[in-house]
Amino acid sequence: MDFCKNYPLPDWTSGFEHRKTSVSQLPYEEYTGPIEKSASDTNDYMLIRLPNNLVVMCVQDAETETATAALSVNVGSNMDPVELQ
């Protein structure tokens, strides 16, 4: 099963604007288009792309004092060529 044929990847080329961090002036891009969410979702979202093309979704929950991070990488043994599986 070819994952990309069944689940096309989003267009990560449009809707991003160049920015720089305020203190160290490091470059990144911020998505300025709409981010769909449930009407009952009170979180704030920001989508950024780092210089290495890693796309990151930042979620702010005003009701919590802790921070967490998660990473989803869509690669693994199922993505290896058949001769390497």
XYZ file of N, CA and C in Angstrom:
255
model
N 0.843 -1.180 0.000
C 0.000 0.000 0.000
C 0.886 1.240 0.000
N 0.642 2.122 -0.928
C 1.404 3.361 -1.002
C 0.669 4.424 -0.198
N 1.227 4.792 0.948
C 0.572 5.713 1.880
C 0.225 7.047 1.221
N 1.146 7.613 0.445
C 0.937 8.939 -0.130
C -0.171 8.952 -1.169
N -0.405 7.834 -1.862
C -1.491 7.797 -2.843
C -2.852 7.803 -2.149
N -2.950 7.146 -1.016
C -4.219 7.074 -0.291
C -4.459 8.294 0.592
N -3.395 8.913 1.061
C -3.490 10.079 1.929
C -2.560 11.156 1.387
N -3.029 11.969 0.432
C -2.128 12.974 -0.146
C -1.624 13.954 0.908
N -0.377 14.315 0.777
C 0.225 15.252 1.721
C -0.306 16.661 1.483
N -0.391 17.466 2.527
C -0.867 18.841 2.361
C 0.132 19.672 1.570
N -0.357 20.773 1.046
C 0.501 21.711 0.321
C 1.243 22.561 1.346
N 2.518 22.241 1.567
C 3.313 22.969 2.557
C 4.067 24.127 1.917
N 3.765 24.476 0.664
C 4.527 25.527 -0.008
C 3.833 26.879 0.024
N 2.521 26.913 0.189
C 1.825 28.201 0.159
C 1.281 28.552 1.537
N 1.063 29.830 1.752
C 0.477 30.294 3.003
C 1.467 30.585 4.111
N 2.771 30.428 3.846
C 3.795 30.693 4.855
C 4.464 32.042 4.577
N 4.732 32.801 5.623
C 5.442 34.081 5.510
C 6.743 34.007 6.283
N 7.779 34.622 5.735
C 9.090 34.620 6.380
C 9.063 35.485 7.639
N 9.674 34.974 8.696
C 9.786 35.684 9.971
C 11.179 35.447 10.547
N 11.499 36.185 11.616
C 12.731 35.964 12.378
C 12.393 36.031 13.850
N 13.096 35.219 14.658
C 12.868 35.269 16.094
C 13.288 36.637 16.615
N 12.652 37.084 17.684
C 12.848 38.458 18.153
C 14.231 38.724 18.725
N 14.806 37.787 19.434
C 16.090 38.044 20.086
C 17.269 37.669 19.193
N 17.315 36.439 18.726
C 18.489 35.962 17.980
C 18.348 36.103 16.468
N 17.200 36.579 16.001
C 16.981 36.811 14.571
C 17.147 35.550 13.717
N 16.792 34.382 14.272
C 16.845 33.139 13.510
C 15.632 33.064 12.582
N 15.826 32.606 11.346
C 14.714 32.579 10.388
C 13.770 31.402 10.606
N 12.508 31.610 10.317
C 11.498 30.565 10.267
C 10.358 31.104 9.415
N 9.390 30.265 9.104
C 8.216 30.688 8.359
C 6.974 30.376 9.178
N 6.013 31.295 9.169
C 4.768 31.116 9.912
C 3.607 30.994 8.937
N 2.758 29.988 9.150
C 1.577 29.805 8.314
C 0.553 30.864 8.686
N 0.052 31.582 7.686
C -0.881 32.673 7.954
C -2.305 32.361 7.512
N -2.516 31.168 6.972
C -3.861 30.772 6.560
C -4.676 30.272 7.741
N -5.927 29.908 7.476
C -6.783 29.419 8.564
C -6.391 28.005 8.995
N -6.492 27.747 10.281
C -6.279 26.408 10.834
C -7.627 25.939 11.353
N -8.125 24.849 10.780
C -9.446 24.349 11.166
C -9.405 23.703 12.543
N -10.411 24.021 13.343
C -10.536 23.398 14.654
C -12.002 23.372 15.041
N -12.316 22.570 16.031
C -13.679 22.434 16.516
C -14.154 23.745 17.145
N -15.439 24.014 17.046
C -16.007 25.231 17.652
C -15.831 25.232 19.165
N -15.729 24.061 19.776
C -15.582 23.978 21.235
C -14.115 24.006 21.673
N -13.177 24.047 20.721
C -11.744 24.051 21.029
C -11.307 25.459 21.404
N -10.826 25.645 22.626
C -10.409 26.976 23.094
C -8.904 27.203 22.964
N -8.169 26.227 22.451
C -6.721 26.371 22.292
C -6.385 27.306 21.140
N -5.206 27.922 21.220
C -4.670 28.722 20.127
C -3.606 27.899 19.414
N -3.570 27.994 18.089
C -2.648 27.196 17.284
C -1.783 28.089 16.411
N -0.543 27.661 16.200
C 0.366 28.336 15.274
C 1.157 27.251 14.557
N 1.262 27.377 13.249
C 1.994 26.421 12.444
C 3.227 27.129 11.891
N 4.407 26.558 12.169
C 5.645 27.163 11.684
C 6.475 26.116 10.940
N 7.330 26.611 10.042
C 8.274 25.738 9.347
C 9.672 26.244 9.657
N 10.521 25.342 10.129
C 11.900 25.663 10.499
C 12.799 25.624 9.265
N 14.004 26.181 9.343
C 14.914 26.186 8.192
C 15.231 24.795 7.637
N 15.110 23.744 8.442
C 15.371 22.387 7.956
C 14.115 21.745 7.358
N 13.050 22.553 7.135
C 11.764 22.143 6.559
C 10.895 21.326 7.505
N 11.261 21.211 8.767
C 10.407 20.561 9.749
C 9.226 21.487 10.038
N 8.010 20.964 9.891
C 6.808 21.752 10.163
C 6.340 21.426 11.571
N 6.090 22.459 12.364
C 5.761 22.320 13.783
C 4.429 23.001 14.064
N 3.544 22.303 14.777
C 2.308 22.933 15.223
C 2.441 23.242 16.707
N 2.322 24.504 17.043
C 2.382 24.950 18.437
C 0.946 25.114 18.938
N 0.668 24.545 20.091
C -0.671 24.598 20.671
C -0.562 25.270 22.025
N -1.367 26.310 22.223
C -1.361 27.010 23.509
C -2.694 26.779 24.202
N -2.617 26.210 25.397
C -3.791 25.980 26.234
C -3.669 26.914 27.426
N -4.505 27.925 27.464
C -4.432 28.950 28.515
C -4.759 28.400 29.898
N -5.316 27.194 29.968
C -5.726 26.636 31.253
C -4.664 25.757 31.905
N -3.487 25.644 31.310
C -2.456 24.792 31.897
C -1.169 25.576 32.125
N -0.384 25.105 33.089
C 0.887 25.755 33.402
C 2.080 24.921 32.956
N 1.834 23.780 32.329
C 2.924 22.910 31.910
C 3.057 22.923 30.394
N 4.188 22.472 29.915
C 4.440 22.382 28.482
C 4.793 20.946 28.122
N 4.396 20.521 26.951
C 4.743 19.197 26.449
C 5.110 19.314 24.977
N 5.717 18.276 24.469
C 6.061 18.232 23.049
C 5.837 16.825 22.534
N 5.477 16.723 21.267
C 5.291 15.423 20.624
C 5.839 15.519 19.214
N 6.293 14.391 18.692
C 6.865 14.359 17.349
C 6.303 13.160 16.619
N 5.801 13.388 15.420
C 5.304 12.311 14.580
C 6.121 12.296 13.298
N 6.829 11.207 13.088
C 7.669 11.075 11.899
C 7.114 9.916 11.082
N 6.628 10.215 9.896
C 5.978 9.203 9.064
C 6.981 8.394 8.257
N 7.923 7.790 8.950
C 8.877 6.882 8.313
C 9.094 5.712 9.250
N 9.621 4.666 8.718
C 9.885 3.485 9.528
C 10.075 2.291 8.620
N 10.065 1.109 9.182
C 10.363 -0.081 8.384
C 9.344 -0.297 7.274
N 8.108 0.140 7.452
C 7.119 -0.014 6.384
C 7.389 0.912 5.205
N 8.202 1.939 5.403
C 8.533 2.871 4.323
C 9.815 2.459 3.615
N 10.504 1.436 4.124
C 11.743 0.968 3.495
C 11.443 0.323 2.151
N 12.386 0.372 1.217
C 12.208 -0.362 -0.028
C 12.027 -1.854 0.266
N 11.300 -2.554 -0.589
C 10.964 -3.956 -0.378
C 12.208 -4.792 -0.124
N 13.289 -4.519 -0.848
C 14.499 -5.322 -0.686
C 15.176 -5.134 0.669
N 14.782 -4.108 1.431
C 15.372 -3.885 2.749
C 14.444 -4.270 3.898
N 13.240 -4.684 3.595
C 12.272 -5.049 4.647
C 12.512 -6.463 5.147
